[in-house]
Short mmCIF file of the C-alpha atoms (twelve columns), coordinates in Angstrom:
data_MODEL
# 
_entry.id   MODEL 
# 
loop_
_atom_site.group_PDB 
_atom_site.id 
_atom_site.type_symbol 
_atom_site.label_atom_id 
_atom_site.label_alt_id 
_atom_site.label_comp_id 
_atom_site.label_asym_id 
_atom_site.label_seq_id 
_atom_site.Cartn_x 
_atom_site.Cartn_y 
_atom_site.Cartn_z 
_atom_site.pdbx_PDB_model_num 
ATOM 1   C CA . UNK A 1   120.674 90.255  126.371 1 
ATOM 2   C CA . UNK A 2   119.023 90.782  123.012 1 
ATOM 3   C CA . UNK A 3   118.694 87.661  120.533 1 
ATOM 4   C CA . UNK A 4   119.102 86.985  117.024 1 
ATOM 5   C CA . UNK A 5   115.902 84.727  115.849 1 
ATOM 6   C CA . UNK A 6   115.811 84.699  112.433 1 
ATOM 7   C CA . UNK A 7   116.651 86.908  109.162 1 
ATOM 8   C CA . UNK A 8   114.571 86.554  105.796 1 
ATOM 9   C CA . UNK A 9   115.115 88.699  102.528 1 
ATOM 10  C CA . UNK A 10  112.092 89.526  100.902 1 
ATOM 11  C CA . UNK A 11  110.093 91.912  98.148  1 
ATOM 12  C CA . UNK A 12  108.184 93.642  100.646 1 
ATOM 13  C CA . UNK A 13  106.636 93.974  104.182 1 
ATOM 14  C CA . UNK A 14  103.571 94.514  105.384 1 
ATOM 15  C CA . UNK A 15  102.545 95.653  108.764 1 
ATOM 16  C CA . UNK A 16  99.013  95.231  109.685 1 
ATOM 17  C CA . UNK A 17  97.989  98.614  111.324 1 
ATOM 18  C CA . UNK A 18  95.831  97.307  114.254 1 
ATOM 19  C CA . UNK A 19  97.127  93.896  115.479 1 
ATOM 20  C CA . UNK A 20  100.902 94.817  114.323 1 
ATOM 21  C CA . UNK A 21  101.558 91.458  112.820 1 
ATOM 22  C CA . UNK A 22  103.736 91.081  109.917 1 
ATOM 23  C CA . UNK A 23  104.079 89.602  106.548 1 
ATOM 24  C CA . UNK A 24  107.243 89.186  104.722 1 
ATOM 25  C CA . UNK A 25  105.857 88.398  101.151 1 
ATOM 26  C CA . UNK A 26  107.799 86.905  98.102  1 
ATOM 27  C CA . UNK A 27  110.869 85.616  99.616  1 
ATOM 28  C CA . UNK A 28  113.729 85.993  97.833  1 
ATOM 29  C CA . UNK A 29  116.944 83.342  97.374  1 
ATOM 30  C CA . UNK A 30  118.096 84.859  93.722  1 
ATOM 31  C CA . UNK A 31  117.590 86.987  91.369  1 
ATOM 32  C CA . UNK A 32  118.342 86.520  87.562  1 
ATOM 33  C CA . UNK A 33  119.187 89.618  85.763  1 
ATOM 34  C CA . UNK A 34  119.567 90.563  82.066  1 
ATOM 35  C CA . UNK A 35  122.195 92.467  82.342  1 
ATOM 36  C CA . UNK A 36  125.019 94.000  84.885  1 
ATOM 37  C CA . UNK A 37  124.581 95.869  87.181  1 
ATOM 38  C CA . UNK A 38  120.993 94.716  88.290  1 
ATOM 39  C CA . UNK A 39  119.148 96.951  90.072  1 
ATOM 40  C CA . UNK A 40  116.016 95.421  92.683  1 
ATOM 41  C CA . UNK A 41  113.498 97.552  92.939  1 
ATOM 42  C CA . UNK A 42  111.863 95.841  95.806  1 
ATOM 43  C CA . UNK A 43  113.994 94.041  98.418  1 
ATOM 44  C CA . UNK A 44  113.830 94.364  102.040 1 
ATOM 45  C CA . UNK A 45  115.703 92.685  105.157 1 
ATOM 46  C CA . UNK A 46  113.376 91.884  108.019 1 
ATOM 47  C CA . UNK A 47  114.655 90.188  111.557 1 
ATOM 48  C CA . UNK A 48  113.751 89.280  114.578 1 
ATOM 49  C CA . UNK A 49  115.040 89.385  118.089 1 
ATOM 50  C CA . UNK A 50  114.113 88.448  121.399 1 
ATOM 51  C CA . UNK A 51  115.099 89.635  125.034 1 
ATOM 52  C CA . UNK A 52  114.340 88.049  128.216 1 
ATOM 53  C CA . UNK A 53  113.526 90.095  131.251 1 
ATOM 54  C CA . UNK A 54  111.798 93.386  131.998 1 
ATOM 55  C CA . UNK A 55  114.991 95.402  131.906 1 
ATOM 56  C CA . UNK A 56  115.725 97.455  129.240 1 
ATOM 57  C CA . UNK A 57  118.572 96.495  127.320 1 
ATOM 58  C CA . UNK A 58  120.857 97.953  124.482 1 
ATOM 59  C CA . UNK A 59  120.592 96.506  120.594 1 
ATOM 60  C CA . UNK A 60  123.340 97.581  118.031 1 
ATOM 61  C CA . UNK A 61  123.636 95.882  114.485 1 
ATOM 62  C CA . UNK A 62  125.136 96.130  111.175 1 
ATOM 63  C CA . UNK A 63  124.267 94.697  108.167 1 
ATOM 64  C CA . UNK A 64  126.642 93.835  105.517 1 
ATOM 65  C CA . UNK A 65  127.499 92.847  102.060 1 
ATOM 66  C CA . UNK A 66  129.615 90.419  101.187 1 
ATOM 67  C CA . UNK A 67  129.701 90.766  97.142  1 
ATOM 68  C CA . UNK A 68  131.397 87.707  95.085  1 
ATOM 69  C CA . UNK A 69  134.915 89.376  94.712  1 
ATOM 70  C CA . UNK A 70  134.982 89.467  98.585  1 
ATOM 71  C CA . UNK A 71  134.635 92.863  98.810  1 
ATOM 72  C CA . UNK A 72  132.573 94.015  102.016 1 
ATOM 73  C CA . UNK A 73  130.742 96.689  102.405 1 
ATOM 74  C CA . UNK A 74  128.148 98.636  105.400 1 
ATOM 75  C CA . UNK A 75  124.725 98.851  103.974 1 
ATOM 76  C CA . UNK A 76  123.282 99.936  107.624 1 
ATOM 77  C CA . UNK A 77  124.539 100.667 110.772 1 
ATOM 78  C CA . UNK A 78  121.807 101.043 113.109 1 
ATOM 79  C CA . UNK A 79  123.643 102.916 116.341 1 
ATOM 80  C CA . UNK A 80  122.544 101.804 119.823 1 
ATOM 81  C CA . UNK A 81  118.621 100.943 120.176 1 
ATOM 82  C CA . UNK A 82  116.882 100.364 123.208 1 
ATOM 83  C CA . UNK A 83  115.002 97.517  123.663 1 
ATOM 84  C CA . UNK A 84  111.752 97.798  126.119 1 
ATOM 85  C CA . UNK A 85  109.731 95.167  124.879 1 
ATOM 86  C CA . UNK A 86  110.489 91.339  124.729 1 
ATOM 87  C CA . UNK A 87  109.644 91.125  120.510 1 
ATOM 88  C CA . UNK A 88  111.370 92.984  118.810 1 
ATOM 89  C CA . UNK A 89  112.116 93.362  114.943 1 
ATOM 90  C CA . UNK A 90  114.004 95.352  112.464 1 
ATOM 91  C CA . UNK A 91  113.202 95.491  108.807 1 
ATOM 92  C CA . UNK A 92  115.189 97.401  106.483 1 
ATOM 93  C CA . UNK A 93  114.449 98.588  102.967 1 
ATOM 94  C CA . UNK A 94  117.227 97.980  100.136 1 
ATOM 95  C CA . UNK A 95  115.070 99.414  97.397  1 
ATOM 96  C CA . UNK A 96  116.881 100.277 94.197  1 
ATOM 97  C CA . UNK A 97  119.616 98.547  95.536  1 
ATOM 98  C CA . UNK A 98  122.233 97.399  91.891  1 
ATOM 99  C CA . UNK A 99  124.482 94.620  92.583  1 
ATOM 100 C CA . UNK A 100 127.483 95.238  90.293  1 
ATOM 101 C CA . UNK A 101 128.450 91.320  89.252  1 
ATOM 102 C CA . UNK A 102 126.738 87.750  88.845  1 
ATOM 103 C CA . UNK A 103 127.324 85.263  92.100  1 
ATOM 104 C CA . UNK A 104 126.981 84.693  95.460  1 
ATOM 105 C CA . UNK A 105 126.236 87.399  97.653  1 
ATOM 106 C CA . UNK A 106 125.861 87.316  101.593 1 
ATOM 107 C CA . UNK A 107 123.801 89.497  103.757 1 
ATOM 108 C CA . UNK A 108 125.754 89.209  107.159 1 
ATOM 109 C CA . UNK A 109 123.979 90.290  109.938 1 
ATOM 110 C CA . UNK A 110 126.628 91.876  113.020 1 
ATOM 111 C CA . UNK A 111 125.107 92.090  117.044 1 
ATOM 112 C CA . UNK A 112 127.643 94.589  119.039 1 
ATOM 113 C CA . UNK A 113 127.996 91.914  121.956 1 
ATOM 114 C CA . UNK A 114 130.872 92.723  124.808 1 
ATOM 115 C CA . UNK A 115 132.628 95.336  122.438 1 
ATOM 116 C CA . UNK A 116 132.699 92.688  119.833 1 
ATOM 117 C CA . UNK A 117 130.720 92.553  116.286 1 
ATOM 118 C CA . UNK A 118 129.932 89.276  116.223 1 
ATOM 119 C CA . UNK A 119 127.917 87.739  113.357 1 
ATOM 120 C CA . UNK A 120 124.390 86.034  114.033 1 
ATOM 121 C CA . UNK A 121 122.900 85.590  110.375 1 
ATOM 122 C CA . UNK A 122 124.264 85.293  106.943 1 
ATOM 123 C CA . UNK A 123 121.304 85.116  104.202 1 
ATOM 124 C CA . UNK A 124 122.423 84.278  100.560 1 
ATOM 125 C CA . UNK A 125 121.473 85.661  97.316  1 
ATOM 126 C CA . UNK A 126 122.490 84.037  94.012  1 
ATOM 127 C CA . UNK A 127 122.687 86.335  91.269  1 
ATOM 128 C CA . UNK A 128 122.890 85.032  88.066  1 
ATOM 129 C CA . UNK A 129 123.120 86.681  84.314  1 
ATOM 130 C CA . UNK A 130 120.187 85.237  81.473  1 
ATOM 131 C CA . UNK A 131 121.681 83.931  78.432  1 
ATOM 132 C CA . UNK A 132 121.153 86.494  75.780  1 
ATOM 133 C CA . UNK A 133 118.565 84.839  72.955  1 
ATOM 134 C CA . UNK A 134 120.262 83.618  69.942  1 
ATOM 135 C CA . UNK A 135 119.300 85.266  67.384  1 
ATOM 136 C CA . UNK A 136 120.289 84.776  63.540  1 
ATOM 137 C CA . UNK A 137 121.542 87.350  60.952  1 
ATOM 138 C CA . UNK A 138 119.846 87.727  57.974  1 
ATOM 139 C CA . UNK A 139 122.028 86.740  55.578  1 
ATOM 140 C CA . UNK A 140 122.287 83.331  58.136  1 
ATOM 141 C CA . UNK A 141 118.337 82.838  57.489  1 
ATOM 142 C CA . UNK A 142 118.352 82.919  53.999  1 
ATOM 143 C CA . UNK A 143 121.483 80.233  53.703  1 
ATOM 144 C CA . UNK A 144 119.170 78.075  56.280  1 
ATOM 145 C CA . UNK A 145 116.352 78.472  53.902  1 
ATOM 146 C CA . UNK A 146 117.915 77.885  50.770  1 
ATOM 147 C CA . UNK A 147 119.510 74.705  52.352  1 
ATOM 148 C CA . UNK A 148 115.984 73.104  53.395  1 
ATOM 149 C CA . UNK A 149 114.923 70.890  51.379  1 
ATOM 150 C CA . UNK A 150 110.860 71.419  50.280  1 
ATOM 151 C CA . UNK A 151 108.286 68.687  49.952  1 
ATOM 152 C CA . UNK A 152 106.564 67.642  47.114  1 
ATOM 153 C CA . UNK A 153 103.141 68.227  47.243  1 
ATOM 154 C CA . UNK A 154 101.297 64.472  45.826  1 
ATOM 155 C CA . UNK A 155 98.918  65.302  43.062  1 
# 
């Protein structure tokens, strides 16, 4: 059977060419956006699973969104893989993805086990709207001005 390790969203990953390691860089927990909808330019899903054994065995996953109104929807379905090797890892790239309201967001991660989906990773993203800047009117500025008192300047 194929195992879930772990799940991490991330800006980007890199694959080193010869040795075939791999770097998640710049982590991601939340994003803070100016306005809604807030679109990521860079934003990828990387996981890894294990399987025991020198058979080859079958990996199918899904990975969803949970937005904060509990809607749900498929961002990938990845159809049956098979899995030679014991390492194995799927990374997925969400580029340009918007996300449509400030909260909590969930990226579940589904395994096709038995006939069942059953869930082996939820990763959180908090997405939160920045303040606007206060800004004053005109006409506010010059009542502010008017209304401070000067100093005296000591001969």
């Amino acid at each position: 059977m194929v195992k879930h390790i772990w799940s991490v969203l991330c800006e980007r990953i890199s694959i080193d060419q010869e040795s075939k390691l791999v770097s998640y860089l710049s982590c991601v927990e939340g994003i803070t956006a100016v306005e809604l909808p807030a679109a990521i330019n860079n934003l990828a899903f990387g996981s890894r699973w294990y399987k025991d054994g020198e058979s080859e065995e079958i990996l199918r996953f899904r990975l969803m969104l949970l937005s904060p109104d509990g809607t749900e929807q498929i961002l990938l379905d990845s159809g049956d893989q098979i899995i030679t090797n014991n390492n194995h890892r799927t990374n997925i790239i969400l580029n340009g993805f918007n996300f449509e309201q400030g909260g909590n967001y969930t990226f579940r991660l589904h395994q096709k086990l038995d006939k069942k989906w059953v869930v082996v990773n939820e990763t959180p993203l908090n997405v939160t709207l920045k303040p606007k800047a206060k800004t004053k009117s005109p006409d506010k500025e010059k009542t502010a001005k008017k209304a401070t008192p000067k100093k005296l300047k000591k001969p």
